Amino acid sequence: MTPPRAPQIPVVVLAGFLGSGKTTLLNHLLHNRAGNRIGVIVNDFGSIEIDAMTVAGQVGSTVSLGNGCLCCAVDASELDTFLETLTRPAVRLDVIVIEASGLAEPQELVRMLLGSDNPRIRYGGLVEVVDAAEFMNTRERHPEIDRHLAVADLVVLNKTDRASEAGLDAVREAVAASCGGAAVIEASYGRIDPELLFDPVIRPDEDDDARQLTFEDLLQETAHDHGSHLHAAYESVSFSAEVPMNPRRLMAFLDSRPGGLYRIKGFADFGAADPGNRYTLHAVGGFLRFVPQPWTRDEPRLTQLVLIGSGIDARALHEELADCRETPQDATVQLERSMWGVLRYVRQPEGDEPGHEPAADETP
């Protein structure tokens, strides 16, 4: 198996009914992009404000937002064409966000992404934005919102500052009943931690004293108080193991991961089951992908994972992952055979997609 020549770019779908706050949330991400160069595809006739500039949603346009960010306004039929343009190495984007029309069927955009032949992208999740103050009335007029929530990977309960406590409780209950165990994050003015959607990056030419946090930084436990930070709204669990993981047991964990667990990222060492490769693991919602990469010379053989979600039991998750490690009783032949469960989620070079691809009514 040949690993990709370059990291795949996550493509995040941002959806929600008219007035829910999608554009406000998107502007927040653009202002707090954690060092990322963001490409924005707008499937709407609206506007995105960035600094003093307003970008009108004109179909077929590509507009620079400054700071390395781009905006394209497109029809859904043009999506693959613009993804091809934005993922060219010369563009140097790190993340692509698709802002869906307030009247769009988000599962159609998800299906197009999962069915894309573009080897330079990976699915980054469906984020459904809900107006907490208007949700109950909107849902009564547009019951299809329940269907949209059912396929979401992350629900942002926005405008919570405008809802009464009793009203917010009712919305929480209704959303929880519809979203099928997806992580639910509460926010005002669309302010969520960008780390929920994409990782901070560092540029080789950046001064080390002023650099952004790297993925390795995320794996380290931090001792200072985060109570006032945006990421106080969710939990992050770090797991590291020097003992290789048993493929069968790890897949059983991934297949039964609890509700509220939104993202899993990191690297897995499967030891004797595949001694030549480490496996980059990417999961968002119900979507899962492994990417095998050869171990480099003298590289420590470790498993390092970060799990991000809302309302999750950090201690229980850590214990479950610890139980996925190899034991002396695991036979090498059994380990090799159990790798088939992992390989189903490896994207094949010839374009086959053995990874999980949800149906329209299934959580992606």
Short mmCIF file of C-alpha atoms in Angstrom, two decimals:
data_model
loop_
_atom_site.label_atom_id
_atom_site.label_comp_id
_atom_site.label_asym_id
_atom_site.label_seq_id
_atom_site.Cartn_x
_atom_site.Cartn_y
_atom_site.Cartn_z
CA MET A 1 0.00 0.00 0.00
CA THR A 2 1.37 3.41 -0.99
CA PRO A 3 0.60 6.31 1.38
CA PRO A 4 -0.68 9.59 -0.07
CA ARG A 5 2.01 11.99 -1.25
CA ALA A 6 0.46 14.89 0.66
CA PRO A 7 -1.96 15.24 3.57
CA GLN A 8 -5.60 15.27 2.57
CA ILE A 9 -7.54 18.50 3.09
CA PRO A 10 -10.58 18.19 5.39
CA VAL A 11 -13.81 19.50 3.87
CA VAL A 12 -16.34 20.65 6.47
CA VAL A 13 -20.00 21.18 5.55
CA LEU A 14 -21.63 24.03 7.51
CA ALA A 15 -25.43 23.82 7.35
CA GLY A 16 -28.44 25.21 9.14
CA PHE A 17 -31.78 26.88 8.49
CA LEU A 18 -32.02 30.50 7.36
CA GLY A 19 -30.97 32.85 10.15
CA SER A 20 -29.41 30.19 12.34
CA GLY A 21 -26.03 31.95 12.33
CA LYS A 22 -23.99 29.95 9.79
CA THR A 23 -22.29 33.00 8.30
CA THR A 24 -21.54 34.43 11.74
CA LEU A 25 -19.95 31.15 12.74
CA LEU A 26 -17.98 31.05 9.49
CA ASN A 27 -16.70 34.59 10.03
CA HIS A 28 -15.63 33.56 13.52
CA LEU A 29 -13.64 30.64 12.06
CA LEU A 30 -11.99 32.95 9.52
CA HIS A 31 -10.96 35.34 12.29
CA ASN A 32 -9.72 32.49 14.50
CA ARG A 33 -8.28 30.10 11.97
CA ALA A 34 -5.42 28.74 14.14
CA GLY A 35 -2.85 29.38 11.43
CA ASN A 36 -4.82 27.57 8.72
CA ARG A 37 -5.37 28.76 5.18
CA ILE A 38 -9.10 28.29 4.66
CA GLY A 39 -11.01 27.89 1.40
CA VAL A 40 -14.70 28.79 1.58
CA ILE A 41 -17.32 27.50 -0.85
CA VAL A 42 -20.66 29.27 -0.53
CA ASN A 43 -23.70 27.42 -1.87
CA ASP A 44 -25.97 30.43 -1.38
CA PHE A 45 -26.71 33.99 -2.44
CA GLY A 46 -25.70 35.63 0.80
CA SER A 47 -22.65 37.47 2.04
CA ILE A 48 -19.57 36.79 4.13
CA GLU A 49 -18.05 39.69 6.01
CA ILE A 50 -14.36 39.56 6.77
CA ASP A 51 -12.74 42.67 8.23
CA ALA A 52 -14.15 45.60 6.22
CA MET A 53 -14.93 43.53 3.12
CA THR A 54 -18.22 42.00 2.12
CA VAL A 55 -18.13 39.15 -0.39
CA ALA A 56 -21.35 38.93 -2.39
CA GLY A 57 -22.53 35.43 -3.23
CA GLN A 58 -22.17 35.48 -7.00
CA VAL A 59 -22.15 32.05 -8.61
CA GLY A 60 -18.83 31.08 -10.14
CA SER A 61 -16.76 33.74 -8.39
CA THR A 62 -13.53 33.18 -6.51
CA VAL A 63 -12.64 35.97 -4.08
CA SER A 64 -9.64 36.43 -1.82
CA LEU A 65 -10.58 37.05 1.80
CA GLY A 66 -7.04 37.95 2.83
CA ASN A 67 -4.82 36.01 5.25
CA GLY A 68 -4.59 33.15 2.76
CA CYS A 69 -8.36 32.49 2.70
CA LEU A 70 -10.42 32.12 -0.47
CA CYS A 71 -14.14 32.25 -1.10
CA CYS A 72 -16.02 30.62 -3.98
CA ALA A 73 -19.77 30.97 -4.53
CA VAL A 74 -21.09 28.00 -6.49
CA ASP A 75 -24.05 25.90 -7.48
CA ALA A 76 -24.06 22.39 -6.00
CA SER A 77 -23.50 21.04 -9.52
CA GLU A 78 -20.19 22.90 -9.66
CA LEU A 79 -18.93 21.61 -6.32
CA ASP A 80 -16.50 19.01 -7.65
CA THR A 81 -15.02 21.49 -10.09
CA PHE A 82 -14.25 24.01 -7.38
CA LEU A 83 -12.90 21.33 -5.06
CA GLU A 84 -10.50 20.35 -7.84
CA THR A 85 -9.38 23.99 -8.11
CA LEU A 86 -9.05 24.63 -4.39
CA THR A 87 -7.12 21.43 -3.67
CA ARG A 88 -4.33 22.07 -6.15
CA PRO A 89 -0.99 22.10 -4.29
CA ALA A 90 -0.23 25.62 -5.53
CA VAL A 91 -3.26 26.99 -3.66
CA ARG A 92 -1.83 25.70 -0.36
CA LEU A 93 -5.10 25.44 1.54
CA ASP A 94 -5.33 23.52 4.81
CA VAL A 95 -9.12 23.41 5.28
CA ILE A 96 -12.18 23.87 3.06
CA VAL A 97 -15.53 24.95 4.52
CA ILE A 98 -18.72 24.63 2.48
CA GLU A 99 -21.49 26.94 3.69
CA ALA A 100 -24.71 25.33 2.52
CA SER A 101 -27.80 27.27 1.60
CA GLY A 102 -30.28 27.65 4.43
CA LEU A 103 -32.76 25.70 2.32
CA ALA A 104 -30.31 23.01 1.17
CA GLU A 105 -30.45 19.30 1.92
CA PRO A 106 -27.08 18.89 3.64
CA GLN A 107 -26.99 15.13 3.16
CA GLU A 108 -26.74 15.73 -0.59
CA LEU A 109 -23.53 17.72 -0.11
CA VAL A 110 -22.21 15.01 2.21
CA ARG A 111 -23.02 12.33 -0.36
CA MET A 112 -21.17 14.29 -3.04
CA LEU A 113 -18.10 14.61 -0.83
CA LEU A 114 -18.06 10.93 0.10
CA GLY A 115 -18.52 9.98 -3.54
CA SER A 116 -15.84 12.33 -4.83
CA ASP A 117 -12.90 10.88 -6.73
CA ASN A 118 -10.68 13.74 -5.58
CA PRO A 119 -7.79 12.05 -3.71
CA ARG A 120 -6.74 15.31 -2.05
CA ILE A 121 -9.82 15.70 0.19
CA ARG A 122 -11.28 13.91 3.17
CA TYR A 123 -14.63 14.34 4.84
CA GLY A 124 -14.38 16.82 7.72
CA GLY A 125 -17.89 16.50 9.12
CA LEU A 126 -21.38 18.00 8.83
CA VAL A 127 -21.94 20.86 11.27
CA GLU A 128 -25.61 21.78 11.71
CA VAL A 129 -26.25 25.22 13.24
CA VAL A 130 -29.48 25.66 15.22
CA ASP A 131 -31.04 28.95 16.34
CA ALA A 132 -31.90 28.18 19.96
CA ALA A 133 -34.30 31.12 20.19
CA GLU A 134 -36.35 30.21 17.10
CA PHE A 135 -35.86 26.46 16.79
CA MET A 136 -39.24 25.30 18.10
CA ASN A 137 -41.18 27.65 15.81
CA THR A 138 -38.96 26.91 12.82
CA ARG A 139 -39.24 23.17 13.38
CA GLU A 140 -43.03 23.41 13.42
CA ARG A 141 -43.03 25.16 10.04
CA HIS A 142 -40.22 23.05 8.57
CA PRO A 143 -40.24 19.52 10.05
CA GLU A 144 -37.48 18.50 7.65
CA ILE A 145 -35.07 20.05 10.15
CA ASP A 146 -35.29 16.82 12.14
CA ARG A 147 -33.94 14.97 9.11
CA HIS A 148 -31.04 17.42 8.86
CA LEU A 149 -30.19 16.97 12.53
CA ALA A 150 -30.27 13.20 12.14
CA VAL A 151 -27.34 13.25 9.70
CA ALA A 152 -25.25 15.85 11.54
CA ASP A 153 -21.88 15.01 13.08
CA LEU A 154 -21.83 18.13 15.26
CA VAL A 155 -24.76 20.35 16.29
CA VAL A 156 -24.05 23.93 17.30
CA LEU A 157 -26.88 25.23 19.47
CA ASN A 158 -26.39 28.90 18.61
CA LYS A 159 -27.91 32.11 20.02
CA THR A 160 -28.30 30.56 23.46
CA ASP A 161 -28.04 34.07 24.92
CA ARG A 162 -31.41 34.92 23.34
CA ALA A 163 -33.33 31.94 24.75
CA SER A 164 -34.92 31.65 28.18
CA GLU A 165 -33.69 28.86 30.44
CA ALA A 166 -36.98 26.98 30.09
CA GLY A 167 -36.95 27.46 26.33
CA LEU A 168 -33.34 26.33 26.12
CA ASP A 169 -34.12 23.17 28.06
CA ALA A 170 -36.93 22.36 25.61
CA VAL A 171 -34.62 22.94 22.64
CA ARG A 172 -31.89 20.77 24.18
CA GLU A 173 -34.37 17.94 24.63
CA ALA A 174 -35.77 18.25 21.10
CA VAL A 175 -32.34 18.43 19.49
CA ALA A 176 -31.05 15.46 21.49
CA ALA A 177 -34.04 13.41 20.35
CA SER A 178 -33.36 14.20 16.69
CA CYS A 179 -29.58 14.24 16.33
CA GLY A 180 -28.91 10.55 16.96
CA GLY A 181 -26.15 10.94 19.54
CA ALA A 182 -24.16 13.61 17.71
CA ALA A 183 -22.11 15.98 19.83
CA VAL A 184 -24.03 19.15 20.76
CA ILE A 185 -22.13 22.36 21.54
CA GLU A 186 -23.82 25.52 22.84
CA ALA A 187 -22.67 28.91 21.57
CA SER A 188 -23.50 32.59 21.27
CA TYR A 189 -22.65 34.62 18.16
CA GLY A 190 -21.29 31.45 16.52
CA ARG A 191 -18.24 31.40 18.77
CA ILE A 192 -16.97 27.84 18.86
CA ASP A 193 -13.41 26.63 19.22
CA PRO A 194 -11.94 26.07 15.72
CA GLU A 195 -10.08 23.07 17.17
CA LEU A 196 -13.37 21.20 17.02
CA LEU A 197 -13.20 21.31 13.23
CA PHE A 198 -9.52 21.52 12.30
CA ASP A 199 -6.08 21.33 13.86
CA PRO A 200 -3.77 24.30 14.43
CA VAL A 201 -0.85 24.37 12.00
CA ILE A 202 2.64 25.80 11.97
CA ARG A 203 4.46 27.23 8.97
CA PRO A 204 8.16 26.47 8.49
CA ASP A 205 8.85 30.18 8.09
CA GLU A 206 7.06 31.20 11.29
CA ASP A 207 9.04 32.49 14.25
CA ASP A 208 9.13 29.74 16.88
CA ASP A 209 8.33 32.16 19.69
CA ALA A 210 5.04 33.13 18.05
CA ARG A 211 4.09 29.81 16.50
CA GLN A 212 0.67 28.14 16.63
CA LEU A 213 0.20 24.91 18.59
CA THR A 214 1.08 21.77 16.66
CA PHE A 215 -0.69 18.42 16.66
CA GLU A 216 1.97 17.12 19.04
CA ASP A 217 1.12 19.93 21.45
CA LEU A 218 -2.47 18.71 21.52
CA LEU A 219 -1.30 15.30 22.72
CA GLN A 220 0.31 16.76 25.81
CA GLU A 221 -1.62 17.14 29.04
CA THR A 222 -1.98 20.76 30.14
CA ALA A 223 -2.28 21.82 33.71
CA HIS A 224 -3.53 25.40 33.48
CA ASP A 225 -7.14 26.46 33.85
CA HIS A 226 -9.19 26.60 30.64
CA GLY A 227 -12.50 27.58 32.22
CA SER A 228 -12.70 30.87 30.36
CA HIS A 229 -11.65 29.41 27.00
CA LEU A 230 -13.98 28.44 24.18
CA HIS A 231 -13.01 24.79 24.45
CA ALA A 232 -14.49 24.63 27.96
CA ALA A 233 -17.68 23.58 26.10
CA TYR A 234 -16.22 20.19 25.15
CA GLU A 235 -13.87 17.52 26.43
CA SER A 236 -10.60 16.29 24.94
CA VAL A 237 -9.13 12.92 25.89
CA SER A 238 -5.49 12.06 25.13
CA PHE A 239 -4.37 8.44 24.96
CA SER A 240 -0.86 7.10 24.45
CA ALA A 241 0.40 3.51 24.53
CA GLU A 242 3.80 1.94 24.01
CA VAL A 243 2.19 -1.50 23.67
CA PRO A 244 0.71 -2.07 20.17
CA MET A 245 -3.04 -2.07 19.70
CA ASN A 246 -5.01 -5.20 18.88
CA PRO A 247 -6.75 -4.41 15.56
CA ARG A 248 -9.89 -6.40 16.35
CA ARG A 249 -10.39 -4.81 19.76
CA LEU A 250 -9.67 -1.29 18.51
CA MET A 251 -12.18 -1.73 15.69
CA ALA A 252 -14.78 -2.97 18.19
CA PHE A 253 -14.19 0.23 20.18
CA LEU A 254 -14.48 2.42 17.08
CA ASP A 255 -17.64 0.64 15.90
CA SER A 256 -19.36 1.24 19.24
CA ARG A 257 -18.05 4.70 20.14
CA PRO A 258 -20.49 6.59 22.35
CA GLY A 259 -22.76 9.46 21.45
CA GLY A 260 -21.21 12.89 21.81
CA LEU A 261 -17.79 11.73 20.61
CA TYR A 262 -17.23 13.95 17.58
CA ARG A 263 -13.64 13.54 16.42
CA ILE A 264 -10.84 11.01 16.85
CA LYS A 265 -7.41 11.71 15.41
CA GLY A 266 -3.91 10.35 15.82
CA PHE A 267 -1.75 7.34 15.03
CA ALA A 268 -2.09 3.64 15.81
CA ASP A 269 0.65 1.04 16.09
CA PHE A 270 -0.64 -2.46 15.29
CA GLY A 271 2.65 -4.18 16.11
CA ALA A 272 3.07 -7.66 14.62
CA ALA A 273 -0.19 -7.30 12.65
CA ASP A 274 1.61 -4.81 10.36
CA PRO A 275 5.15 -4.13 11.58
CA GLY A 276 6.03 -1.96 8.58
CA ASN A 277 3.40 0.74 8.97
CA ARG A 278 1.83 3.09 11.45
CA TYR A 279 -1.82 4.01 10.76
CA THR A 280 -3.07 7.58 10.83
CA LEU A 281 -6.62 7.47 12.17
CA HIS A 282 -9.27 10.04 11.29
CA ALA A 283 -12.87 9.74 12.51
CA VAL A 284 -15.62 12.33 12.47
CA GLY A 285 -19.14 11.36 13.51
CA GLY A 286 -19.68 7.90 12.04
CA PHE A 287 -17.05 8.36 9.30
CA LEU A 288 -13.73 6.56 9.68
CA ARG A 289 -10.52 6.44 7.66
CA PHE A 290 -7.11 4.85 8.22
CA VAL A 291 -4.02 5.87 6.24
CA PRO A 292 -1.00 3.51 6.46
CA GLN A 293 2.43 5.15 6.40
CA PRO A 294 5.84 3.43 6.71
CA TRP A 295 7.60 3.85 10.03
CA THR A 296 10.66 6.07 9.73
CA ARG A 297 14.03 4.95 10.99
CA ASP A 298 14.35 5.17 14.80
CA GLU A 299 10.78 6.49 15.14
CA PRO A 300 9.24 5.50 18.51
CA ARG A 301 6.57 2.80 18.03
CA LEU A 302 3.65 4.44 19.84
CA THR A 303 -0.10 4.79 19.59
CA GLN A 304 -1.20 8.39 20.17
CA LEU A 305 -4.86 9.39 19.93
CA VAL A 306 -6.92 12.47 20.76
CA LEU A 307 -10.69 12.12 21.23
CA ILE A 308 -12.91 15.23 21.19
CA GLY A 309 -16.58 15.44 22.11
CA SER A 310 -19.27 16.81 24.36
CA GLY A 311 -20.74 15.00 27.36
CA ILE A 312 -18.27 12.13 27.07
CA ASP A 313 -16.83 10.08 29.94
CA ALA A 314 -13.09 10.71 29.71
CA ARG A 315 -12.11 8.07 32.27
CA ALA A 316 -14.26 5.37 30.63
CA LEU A 317 -12.88 6.15 27.16
CA HIS A 318 -9.31 5.95 28.42
CA GLU A 319 -9.99 2.60 30.10
CA GLU A 320 -11.68 1.20 26.98
CA LEU A 321 -8.71 2.18 24.83
CA ALA A 322 -6.30 0.66 27.34
CA ASP A 323 -8.22 -2.62 26.98
CA CYS A 324 -7.56 -2.51 23.21
CA ARG A 325 -3.83 -3.10 23.66
CA GLU A 326 -2.18 -6.36 22.66
CA THR A 327 -1.78 -9.04 25.28
CA PRO A 328 0.75 -11.91 25.43
CA GLN A 329 -2.09 -14.27 24.52
CA ASP A 330 -2.68 -12.61 21.13
CA ALA A 331 -1.33 -14.88 18.39
CA THR A 332 0.47 -13.27 15.44
CA VAL A 333 -1.73 -15.10 12.91
CA GLN A 334 -4.88 -13.84 14.62
CA LEU A 335 -3.51 -10.30 14.63
CA GLU A 336 -2.76 -10.41 10.91
CA ARG A 337 -6.24 -11.70 10.11
CA SER A 338 -7.86 -9.06 12.31
CA MET A 339 -6.21 -6.33 10.19
CA TRP A 340 -8.93 -6.90 7.59
CA GLY A 341 -11.27 -4.88 9.79
CA VAL A 342 -8.84 -1.95 9.63
CA LEU A 343 -8.09 -2.29 5.92
CA ARG A 344 -11.79 -1.87 5.09
CA TYR A 345 -11.30 1.77 6.06
CA VAL A 346 -8.16 2.41 4.02
CA ARG A 347 -8.66 4.38 0.83
CA GLN A 348 -7.27 2.31 -1.99
CA PRO A 349 -4.87 3.89 -4.56
CA GLU A 350 -7.01 2.77 -7.49
CA GLY A 351 -9.89 4.87 -6.17
CA ASP A 352 -11.95 2.18 -4.44
CA GLU A 353 -13.61 3.33 -1.23
CA PRO A 354 -13.75 0.52 1.32
CA GLY A 355 -14.35 3.04 4.12
CA HIS A 356 -17.78 3.66 5.58
CA GLU A 357 -19.99 5.77 3.32
CA PRO A 358 -23.35 6.56 4.89
CA ALA A 359 -26.67 6.33 3.15
CA ALA A 360 -28.89 9.40 2.99
CA ASP A 361 -30.68 8.52 6.19
CA GLU A 362 -27.57 7.40 8.08
CA THR A 363 -25.33 9.52 10.29
CA PRO A 364 -22.10 10.12 8.32
#
